Short mmCIF file of C-alpha atoms in Angstrom, two decimals:
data_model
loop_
_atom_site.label_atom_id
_atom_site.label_comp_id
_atom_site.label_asym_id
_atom_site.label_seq_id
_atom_site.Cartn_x
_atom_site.Cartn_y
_atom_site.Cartn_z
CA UNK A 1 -8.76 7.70 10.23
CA UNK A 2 -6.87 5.48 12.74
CA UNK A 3 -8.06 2.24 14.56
CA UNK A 4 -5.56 -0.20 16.12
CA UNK A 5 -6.04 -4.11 15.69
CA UNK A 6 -3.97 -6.32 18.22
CA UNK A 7 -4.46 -9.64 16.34
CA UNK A 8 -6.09 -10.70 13.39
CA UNK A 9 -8.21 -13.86 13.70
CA UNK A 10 -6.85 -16.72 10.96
CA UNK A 11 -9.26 -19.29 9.59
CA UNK A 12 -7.45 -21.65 7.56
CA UNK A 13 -8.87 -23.50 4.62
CA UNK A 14 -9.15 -27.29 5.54
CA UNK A 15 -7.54 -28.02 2.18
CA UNK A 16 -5.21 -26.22 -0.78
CA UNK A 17 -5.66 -25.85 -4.22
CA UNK A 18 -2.23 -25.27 -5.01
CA UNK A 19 -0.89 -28.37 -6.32
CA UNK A 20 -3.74 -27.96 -8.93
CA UNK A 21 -2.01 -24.68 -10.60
CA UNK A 22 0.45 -24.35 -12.93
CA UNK A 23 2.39 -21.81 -12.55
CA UNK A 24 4.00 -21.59 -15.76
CA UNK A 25 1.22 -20.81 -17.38
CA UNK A 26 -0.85 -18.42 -15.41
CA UNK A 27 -3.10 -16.19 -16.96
CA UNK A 28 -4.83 -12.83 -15.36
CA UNK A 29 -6.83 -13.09 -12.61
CA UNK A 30 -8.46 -16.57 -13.25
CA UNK A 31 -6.83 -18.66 -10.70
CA UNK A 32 -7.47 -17.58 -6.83
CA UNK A 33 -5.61 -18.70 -3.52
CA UNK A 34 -6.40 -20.43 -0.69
CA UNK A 35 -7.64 -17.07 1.02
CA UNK A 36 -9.25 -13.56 1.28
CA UNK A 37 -9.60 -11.09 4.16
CA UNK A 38 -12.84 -10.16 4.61
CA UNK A 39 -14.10 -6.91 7.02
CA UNK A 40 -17.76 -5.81 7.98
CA UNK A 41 -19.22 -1.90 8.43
CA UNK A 42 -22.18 -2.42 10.99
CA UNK A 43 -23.63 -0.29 13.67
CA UNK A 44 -21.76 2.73 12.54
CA UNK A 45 -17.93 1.39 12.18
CA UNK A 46 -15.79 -1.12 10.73
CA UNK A 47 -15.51 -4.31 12.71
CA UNK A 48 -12.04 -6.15 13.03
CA UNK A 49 -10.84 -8.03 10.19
CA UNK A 50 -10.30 -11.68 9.72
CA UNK A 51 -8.63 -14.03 7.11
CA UNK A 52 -11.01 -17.12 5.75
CA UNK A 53 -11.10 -19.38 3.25
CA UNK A 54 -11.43 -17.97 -0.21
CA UNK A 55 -15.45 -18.94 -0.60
CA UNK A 56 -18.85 -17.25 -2.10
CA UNK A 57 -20.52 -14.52 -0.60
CA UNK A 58 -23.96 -14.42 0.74
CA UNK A 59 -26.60 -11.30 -0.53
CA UNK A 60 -29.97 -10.63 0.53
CA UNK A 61 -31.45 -9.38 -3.15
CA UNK A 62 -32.42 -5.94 -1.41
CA UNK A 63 -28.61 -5.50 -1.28
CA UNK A 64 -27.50 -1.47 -2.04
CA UNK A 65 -24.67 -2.82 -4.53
CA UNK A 66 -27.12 -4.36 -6.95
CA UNK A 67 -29.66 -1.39 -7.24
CA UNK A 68 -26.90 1.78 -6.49
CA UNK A 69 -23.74 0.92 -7.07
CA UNK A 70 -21.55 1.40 -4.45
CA UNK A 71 -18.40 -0.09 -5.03
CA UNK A 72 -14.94 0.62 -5.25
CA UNK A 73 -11.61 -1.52 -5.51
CA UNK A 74 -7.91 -1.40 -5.73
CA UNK A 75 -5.04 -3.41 -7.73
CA UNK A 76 -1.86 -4.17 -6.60
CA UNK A 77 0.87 -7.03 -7.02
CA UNK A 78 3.45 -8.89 -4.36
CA UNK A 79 6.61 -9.94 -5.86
CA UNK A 80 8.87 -12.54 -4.23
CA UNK A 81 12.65 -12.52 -5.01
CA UNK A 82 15.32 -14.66 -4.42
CA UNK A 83 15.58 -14.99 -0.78
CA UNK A 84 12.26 -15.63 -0.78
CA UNK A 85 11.12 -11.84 0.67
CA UNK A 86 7.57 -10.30 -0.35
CA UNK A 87 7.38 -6.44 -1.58
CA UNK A 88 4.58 -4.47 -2.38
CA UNK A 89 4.33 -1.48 -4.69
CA UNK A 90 3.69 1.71 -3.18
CA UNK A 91 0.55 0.05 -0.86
CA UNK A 92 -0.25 3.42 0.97
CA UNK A 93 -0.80 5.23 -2.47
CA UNK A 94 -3.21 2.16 -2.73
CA UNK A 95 -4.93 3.14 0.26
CA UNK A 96 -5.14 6.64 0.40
CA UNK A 97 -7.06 6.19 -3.26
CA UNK A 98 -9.08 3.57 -2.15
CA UNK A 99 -10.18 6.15 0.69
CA UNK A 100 -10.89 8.82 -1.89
CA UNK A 101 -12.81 6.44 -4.15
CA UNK A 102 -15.07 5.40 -1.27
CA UNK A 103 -15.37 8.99 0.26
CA UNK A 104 -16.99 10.48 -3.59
CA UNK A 105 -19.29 7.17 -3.04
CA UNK A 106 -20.41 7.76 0.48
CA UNK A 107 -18.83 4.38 1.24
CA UNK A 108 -16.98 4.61 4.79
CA UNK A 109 -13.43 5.45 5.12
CA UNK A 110 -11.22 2.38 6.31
CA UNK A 111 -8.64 2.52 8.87
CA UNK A 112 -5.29 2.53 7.93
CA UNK A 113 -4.23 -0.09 10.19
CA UNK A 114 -7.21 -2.47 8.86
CA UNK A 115 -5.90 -2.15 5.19
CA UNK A 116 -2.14 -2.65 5.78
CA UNK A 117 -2.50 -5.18 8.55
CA UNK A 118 -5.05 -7.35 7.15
CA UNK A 119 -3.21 -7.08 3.82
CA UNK A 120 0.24 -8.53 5.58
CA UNK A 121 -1.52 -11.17 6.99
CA UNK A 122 -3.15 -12.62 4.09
CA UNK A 123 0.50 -12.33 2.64
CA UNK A 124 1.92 -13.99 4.92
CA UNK A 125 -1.14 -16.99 5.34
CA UNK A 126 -0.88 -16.98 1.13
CA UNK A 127 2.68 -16.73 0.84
CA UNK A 128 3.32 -19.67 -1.29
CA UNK A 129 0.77 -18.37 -3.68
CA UNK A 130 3.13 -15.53 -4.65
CA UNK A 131 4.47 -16.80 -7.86
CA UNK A 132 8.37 -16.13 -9.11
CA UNK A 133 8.44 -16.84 -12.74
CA UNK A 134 9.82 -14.06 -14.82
CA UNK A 135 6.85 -11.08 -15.58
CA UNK A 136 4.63 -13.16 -12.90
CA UNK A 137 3.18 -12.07 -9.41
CA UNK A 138 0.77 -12.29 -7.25
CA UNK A 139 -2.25 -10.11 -8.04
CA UNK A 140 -4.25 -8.01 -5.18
CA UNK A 141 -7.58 -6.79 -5.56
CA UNK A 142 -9.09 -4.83 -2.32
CA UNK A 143 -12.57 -3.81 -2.77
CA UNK A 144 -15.52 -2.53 -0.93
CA UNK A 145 -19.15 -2.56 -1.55
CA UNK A 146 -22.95 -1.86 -0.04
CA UNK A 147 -23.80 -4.94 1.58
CA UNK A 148 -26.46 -3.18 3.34
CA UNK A 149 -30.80 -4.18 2.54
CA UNK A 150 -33.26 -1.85 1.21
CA UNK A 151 -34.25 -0.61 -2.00
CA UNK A 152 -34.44 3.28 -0.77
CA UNK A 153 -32.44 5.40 -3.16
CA UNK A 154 -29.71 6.09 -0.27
CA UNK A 155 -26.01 5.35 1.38
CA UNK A 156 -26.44 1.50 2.63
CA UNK A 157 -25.83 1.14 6.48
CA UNK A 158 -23.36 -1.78 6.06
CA UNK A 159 -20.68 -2.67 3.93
CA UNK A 160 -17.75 -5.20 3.31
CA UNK A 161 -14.46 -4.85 2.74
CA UNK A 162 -12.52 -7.94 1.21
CA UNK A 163 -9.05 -8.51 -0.17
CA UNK A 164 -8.76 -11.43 -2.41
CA UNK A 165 -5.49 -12.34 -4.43
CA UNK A 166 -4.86 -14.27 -7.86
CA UNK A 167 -1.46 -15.73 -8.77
CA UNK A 168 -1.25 -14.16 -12.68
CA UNK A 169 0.84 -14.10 -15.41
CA UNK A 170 1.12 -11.08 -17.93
CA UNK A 171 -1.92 -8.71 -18.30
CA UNK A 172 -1.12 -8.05 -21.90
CA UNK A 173 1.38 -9.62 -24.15
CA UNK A 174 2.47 -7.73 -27.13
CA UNK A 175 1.17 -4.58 -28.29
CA UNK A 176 -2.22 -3.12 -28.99
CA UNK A 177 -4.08 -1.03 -31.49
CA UNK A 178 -6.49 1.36 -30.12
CA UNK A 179 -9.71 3.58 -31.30
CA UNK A 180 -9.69 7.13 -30.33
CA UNK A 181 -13.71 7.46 -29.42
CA UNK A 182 -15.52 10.40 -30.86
CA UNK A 183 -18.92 9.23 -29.12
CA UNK A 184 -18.97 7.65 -26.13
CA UNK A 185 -17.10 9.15 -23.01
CA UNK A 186 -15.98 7.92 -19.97
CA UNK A 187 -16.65 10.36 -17.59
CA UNK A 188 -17.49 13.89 -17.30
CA UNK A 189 -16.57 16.86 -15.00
CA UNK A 190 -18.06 16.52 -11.19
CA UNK A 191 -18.67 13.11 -11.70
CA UNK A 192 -16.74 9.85 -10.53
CA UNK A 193 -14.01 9.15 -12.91
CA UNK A 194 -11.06 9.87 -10.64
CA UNK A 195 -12.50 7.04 -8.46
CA UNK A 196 -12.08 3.78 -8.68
CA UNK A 197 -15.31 2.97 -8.77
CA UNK A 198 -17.26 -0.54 -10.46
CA UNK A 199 -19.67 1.15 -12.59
CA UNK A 200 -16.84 3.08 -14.09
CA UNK A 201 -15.67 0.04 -15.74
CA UNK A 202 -18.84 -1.12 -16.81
CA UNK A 203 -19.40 1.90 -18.63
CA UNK A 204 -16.29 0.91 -20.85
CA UNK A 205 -17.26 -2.51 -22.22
CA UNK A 206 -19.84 -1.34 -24.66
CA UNK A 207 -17.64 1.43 -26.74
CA UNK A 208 -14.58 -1.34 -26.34
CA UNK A 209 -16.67 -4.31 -27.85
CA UNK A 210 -17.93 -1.88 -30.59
CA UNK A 211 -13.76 -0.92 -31.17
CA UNK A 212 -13.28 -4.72 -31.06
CA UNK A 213 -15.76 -5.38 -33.95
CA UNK A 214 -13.81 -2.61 -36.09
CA UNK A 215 -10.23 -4.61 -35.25
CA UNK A 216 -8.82 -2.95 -32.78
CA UNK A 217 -8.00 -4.04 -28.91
CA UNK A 218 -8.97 -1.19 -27.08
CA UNK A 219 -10.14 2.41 -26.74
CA UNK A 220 -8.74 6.00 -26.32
CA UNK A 221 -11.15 7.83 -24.22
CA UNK A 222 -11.12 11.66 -24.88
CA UNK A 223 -13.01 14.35 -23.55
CA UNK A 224 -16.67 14.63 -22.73
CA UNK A 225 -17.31 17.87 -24.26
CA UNK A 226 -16.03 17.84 -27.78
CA UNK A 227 -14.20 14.62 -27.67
CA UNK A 228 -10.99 16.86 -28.66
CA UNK A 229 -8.65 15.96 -25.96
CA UNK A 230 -7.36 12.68 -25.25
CA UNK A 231 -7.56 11.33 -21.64
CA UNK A 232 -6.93 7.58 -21.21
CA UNK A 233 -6.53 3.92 -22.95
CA UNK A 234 -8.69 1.69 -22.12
CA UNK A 235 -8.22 1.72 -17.97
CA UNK A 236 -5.34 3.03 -18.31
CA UNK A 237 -3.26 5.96 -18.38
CA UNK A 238 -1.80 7.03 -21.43
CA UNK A 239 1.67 8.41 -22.28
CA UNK A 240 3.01 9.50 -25.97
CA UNK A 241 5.78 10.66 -26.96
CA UNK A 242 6.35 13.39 -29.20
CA UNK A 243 10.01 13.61 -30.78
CA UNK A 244 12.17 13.03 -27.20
CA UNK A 245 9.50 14.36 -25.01
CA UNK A 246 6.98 12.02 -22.85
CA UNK A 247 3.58 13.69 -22.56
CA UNK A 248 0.90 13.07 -20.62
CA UNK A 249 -2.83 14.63 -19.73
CA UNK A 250 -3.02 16.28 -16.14
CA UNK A 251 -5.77 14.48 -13.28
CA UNK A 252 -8.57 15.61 -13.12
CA UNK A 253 -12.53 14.88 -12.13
CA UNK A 254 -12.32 12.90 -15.49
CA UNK A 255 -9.00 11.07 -15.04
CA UNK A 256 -7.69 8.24 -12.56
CA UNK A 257 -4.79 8.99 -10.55
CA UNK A 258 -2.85 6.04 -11.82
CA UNK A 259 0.21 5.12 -8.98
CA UNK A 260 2.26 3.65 -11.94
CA UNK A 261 1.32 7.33 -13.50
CA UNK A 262 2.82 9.23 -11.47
CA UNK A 263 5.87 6.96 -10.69
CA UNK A 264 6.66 6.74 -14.19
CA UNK A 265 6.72 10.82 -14.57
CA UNK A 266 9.01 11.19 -11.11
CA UNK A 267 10.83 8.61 -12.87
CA UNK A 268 11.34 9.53 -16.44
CA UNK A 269 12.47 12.98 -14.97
CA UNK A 270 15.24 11.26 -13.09
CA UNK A 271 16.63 9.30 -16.11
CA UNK A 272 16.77 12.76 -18.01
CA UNK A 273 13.74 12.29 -19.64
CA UNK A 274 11.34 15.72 -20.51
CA UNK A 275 8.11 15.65 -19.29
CA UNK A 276 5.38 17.26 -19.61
CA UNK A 277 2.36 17.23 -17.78
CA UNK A 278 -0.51 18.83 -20.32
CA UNK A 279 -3.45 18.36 -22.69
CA UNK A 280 -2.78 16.57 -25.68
CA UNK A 281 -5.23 17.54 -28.50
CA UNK A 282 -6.04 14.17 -30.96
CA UNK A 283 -5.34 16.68 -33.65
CA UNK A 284 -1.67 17.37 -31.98
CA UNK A 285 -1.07 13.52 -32.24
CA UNK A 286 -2.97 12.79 -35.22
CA UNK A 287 -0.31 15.52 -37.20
CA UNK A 288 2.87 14.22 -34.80
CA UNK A 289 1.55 10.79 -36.48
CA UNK A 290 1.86 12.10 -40.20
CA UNK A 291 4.75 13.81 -39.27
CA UNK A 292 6.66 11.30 -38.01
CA UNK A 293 7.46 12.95 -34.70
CA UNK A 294 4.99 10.45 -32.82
CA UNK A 295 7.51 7.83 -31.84
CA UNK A 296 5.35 5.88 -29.21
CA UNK A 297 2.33 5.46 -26.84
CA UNK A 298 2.07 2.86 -24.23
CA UNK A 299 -0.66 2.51 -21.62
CA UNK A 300 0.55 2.78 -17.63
CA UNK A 301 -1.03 0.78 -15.32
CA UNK A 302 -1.15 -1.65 -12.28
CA UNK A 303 -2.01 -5.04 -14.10
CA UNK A 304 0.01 -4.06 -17.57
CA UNK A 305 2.96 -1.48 -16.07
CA UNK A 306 3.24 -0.47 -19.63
CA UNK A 307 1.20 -1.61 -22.43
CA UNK A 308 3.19 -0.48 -25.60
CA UNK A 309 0.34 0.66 -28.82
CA UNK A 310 1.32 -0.19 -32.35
CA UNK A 311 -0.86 2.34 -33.98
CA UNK A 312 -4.27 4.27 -33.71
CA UNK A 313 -7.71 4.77 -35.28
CA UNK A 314 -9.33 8.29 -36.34
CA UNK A 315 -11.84 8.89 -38.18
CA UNK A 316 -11.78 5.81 -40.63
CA UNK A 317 -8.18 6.18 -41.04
CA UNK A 318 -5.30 4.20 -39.09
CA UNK A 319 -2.34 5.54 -38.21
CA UNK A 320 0.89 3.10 -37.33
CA UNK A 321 3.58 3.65 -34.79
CA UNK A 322 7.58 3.14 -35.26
CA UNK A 323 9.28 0.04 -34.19
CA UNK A 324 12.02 1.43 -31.63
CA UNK A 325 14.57 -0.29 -30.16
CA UNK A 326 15.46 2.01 -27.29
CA UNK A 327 12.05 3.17 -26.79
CA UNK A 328 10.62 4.91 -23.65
CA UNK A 329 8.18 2.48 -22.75
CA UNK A 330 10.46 -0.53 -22.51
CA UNK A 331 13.13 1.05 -20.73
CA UNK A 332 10.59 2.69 -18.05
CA UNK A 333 8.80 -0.78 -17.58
CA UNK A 334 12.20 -2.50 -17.29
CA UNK A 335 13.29 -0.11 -14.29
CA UNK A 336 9.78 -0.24 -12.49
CA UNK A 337 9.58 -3.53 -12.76
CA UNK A 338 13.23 -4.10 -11.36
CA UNK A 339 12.16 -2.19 -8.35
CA UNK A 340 9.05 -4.02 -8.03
CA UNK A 341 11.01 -7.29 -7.64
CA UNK A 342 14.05 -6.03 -5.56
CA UNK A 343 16.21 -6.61 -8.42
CA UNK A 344 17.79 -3.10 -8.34
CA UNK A 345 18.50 -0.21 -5.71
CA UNK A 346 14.96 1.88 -4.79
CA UNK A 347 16.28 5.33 -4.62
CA UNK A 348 12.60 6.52 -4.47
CA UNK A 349 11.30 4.54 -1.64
CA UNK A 350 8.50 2.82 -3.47
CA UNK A 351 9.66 -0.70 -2.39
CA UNK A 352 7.51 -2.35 0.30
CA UNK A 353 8.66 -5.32 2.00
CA UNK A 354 6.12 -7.86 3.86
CA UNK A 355 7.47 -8.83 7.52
#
């Protein structure tokens, strides 16, 4: 879908709140800058973006979001180094998904130009915001939603698009222990759990507070059908490695397509790393476990990178993971990560810089 915008109207807050922030001690996504971009679908097609000061939102009840749902957002991070230039992260991967979230939702497609444009200018309006503190950055969450009135069980006929951004400090710190879930599922085939979508989420909290209760941090969502396979952690992708080999399940209708996913598979294959790209049965990791050829798991995502897990739950028993000093995980997140923030070559291309 392509649409050209010439300028992008700027409406700058009358005041900052950045001399109230500390950013030494950020946490996740509870601090927000100055501004957001914010985009309307009316009369049949997306109207030019604008940047305004980060403020509420305005819904008439009869609003499509509240009743049916249709939502869908991104996550991505900026990164300033030490000339002071802004990457992103692979932003078009961003896009594209964002695209194919909205499409399975009936939610218009947005115009390249819209996403990457308005995206640079809020950079570049909210520069200052982008924090540079070790394991810090500046957090990006793109999202659309049914703006449009009426309480007909159908596609709304307007929408908004919005960017908003949140200077944040580490997702996770340390590692987590997880529940592989033998009830509750996250999604099912033909349904929405390749998208990106709100209610997806929701669907998690109750299983995770119920794991929570039983002392762990988070879930292991397996399979719909005989909950035999395991599929994700928590929002995450998961990755475990069996002896020297990385494993992890195959996308699907079930199962995000995670950018820091697949980067971490093209890249485990270049540092010599086996892969494989396959089902992974609980049983198969529940007996790599006793074994002692299960030598680590880590969650892969946007917020995290890589979450390392210090041991699982299954059926009443717990299982704990190795302590390794050259593990997988760490040595994966360490190379991303250097990419990420220009402090290494990007033989890959993933490197996005903000000008």
């Amino acid at each position: 879908m392509s649409a050209i915008i010439n300028d992008i109207e700027i409406i700058k807050a009358k005041t900052t709140k950045i001399n109230e922030v500390d950013f030494d001690n950020l946490t996740f996504g509870k601090v927000f800058s100055d501004h957001m971009l914010e985009c309307d679908f009316k009369n049949g097609s997306w109207q030019a973006p604008k940047i305004v000061p980060y403020q509420g939102i305005t819904l008439d009840p009869s609003a499509k979001i509240f009743h049916y749902g249709q939502s869908v957002f991104e996550g991505m991070k900026a990164y300033k180094d030490a000339n002071e230039d802004v990457w992103l992260f692979r932003p078009l991967e961003n896009f594209k998904r964002l695209n194919i979230s909205s499409k399975r939702l009936a939610i218009p497609e947005l115009p390249e130009s819209y996403f990457m444009e308005g995206l640079k200018a809020l950079l570049e309006v909210d520069k200052n915001w982008i924090p540079t503190k070790e394991g810090s950055s500046l957090y990006i969450r793109p999202f659309v939603f049914a703006s449009g009135k009426g309480f007909h069980a159908s596609p709304a006929d307007e929408y908004k698009f919005i960017i908003c951004t949140a200077p944040s400090g580490a997702y996770f710190s340390g590692k987590v222990k997880v529940l592989i879930e033998e009830t509750y599922s996250r999604s099912a085939n033909g349904g929405v759990g390749f998208a990106k979508a709100g209610g997806n989420y929701a669907g998690q909290f109750y299983p995770t507070q119920l794991a929570v209760e039983k002392g762990y941090q988070q879930v292991i969502w397996t399979d719909d059908t005989n909950h035999e396979y395991i599929e994700e952690a928590g929002a995450m992708n998961i990755f475990v490695r069996i002896n020297n080999t990385l494993v992890t399940g195959p996308t699907s209708d079930r199962i995000l397509d995670g950018i820091t996913r697949k980067s971490i598979i093209e890249l485990a294959k270049a540092e010599g790393i086996p892969v494989e790209v396959r089902k992974i049965s609980v049983k198969e990791v529940v007996e790599a476990a006793k074994n002692g050829s299960l030598k680590e798991m880590f969650g892969a995502g946007t917020a995290a990178v890589i979450s390392p897990i210090s041991g699982f739950g299954y059926k009443d028993a717990d299982y704990d993971l190795p302590e390794i000093a050259d593990s997988y995980g760490s040595k994966l997140k360490k190379i991303i990560t250097d990419i990420q923030t220009n402090k290494s070559e990007d033989p890959f291309g993933w490197r996005f810089k903000v000008e």
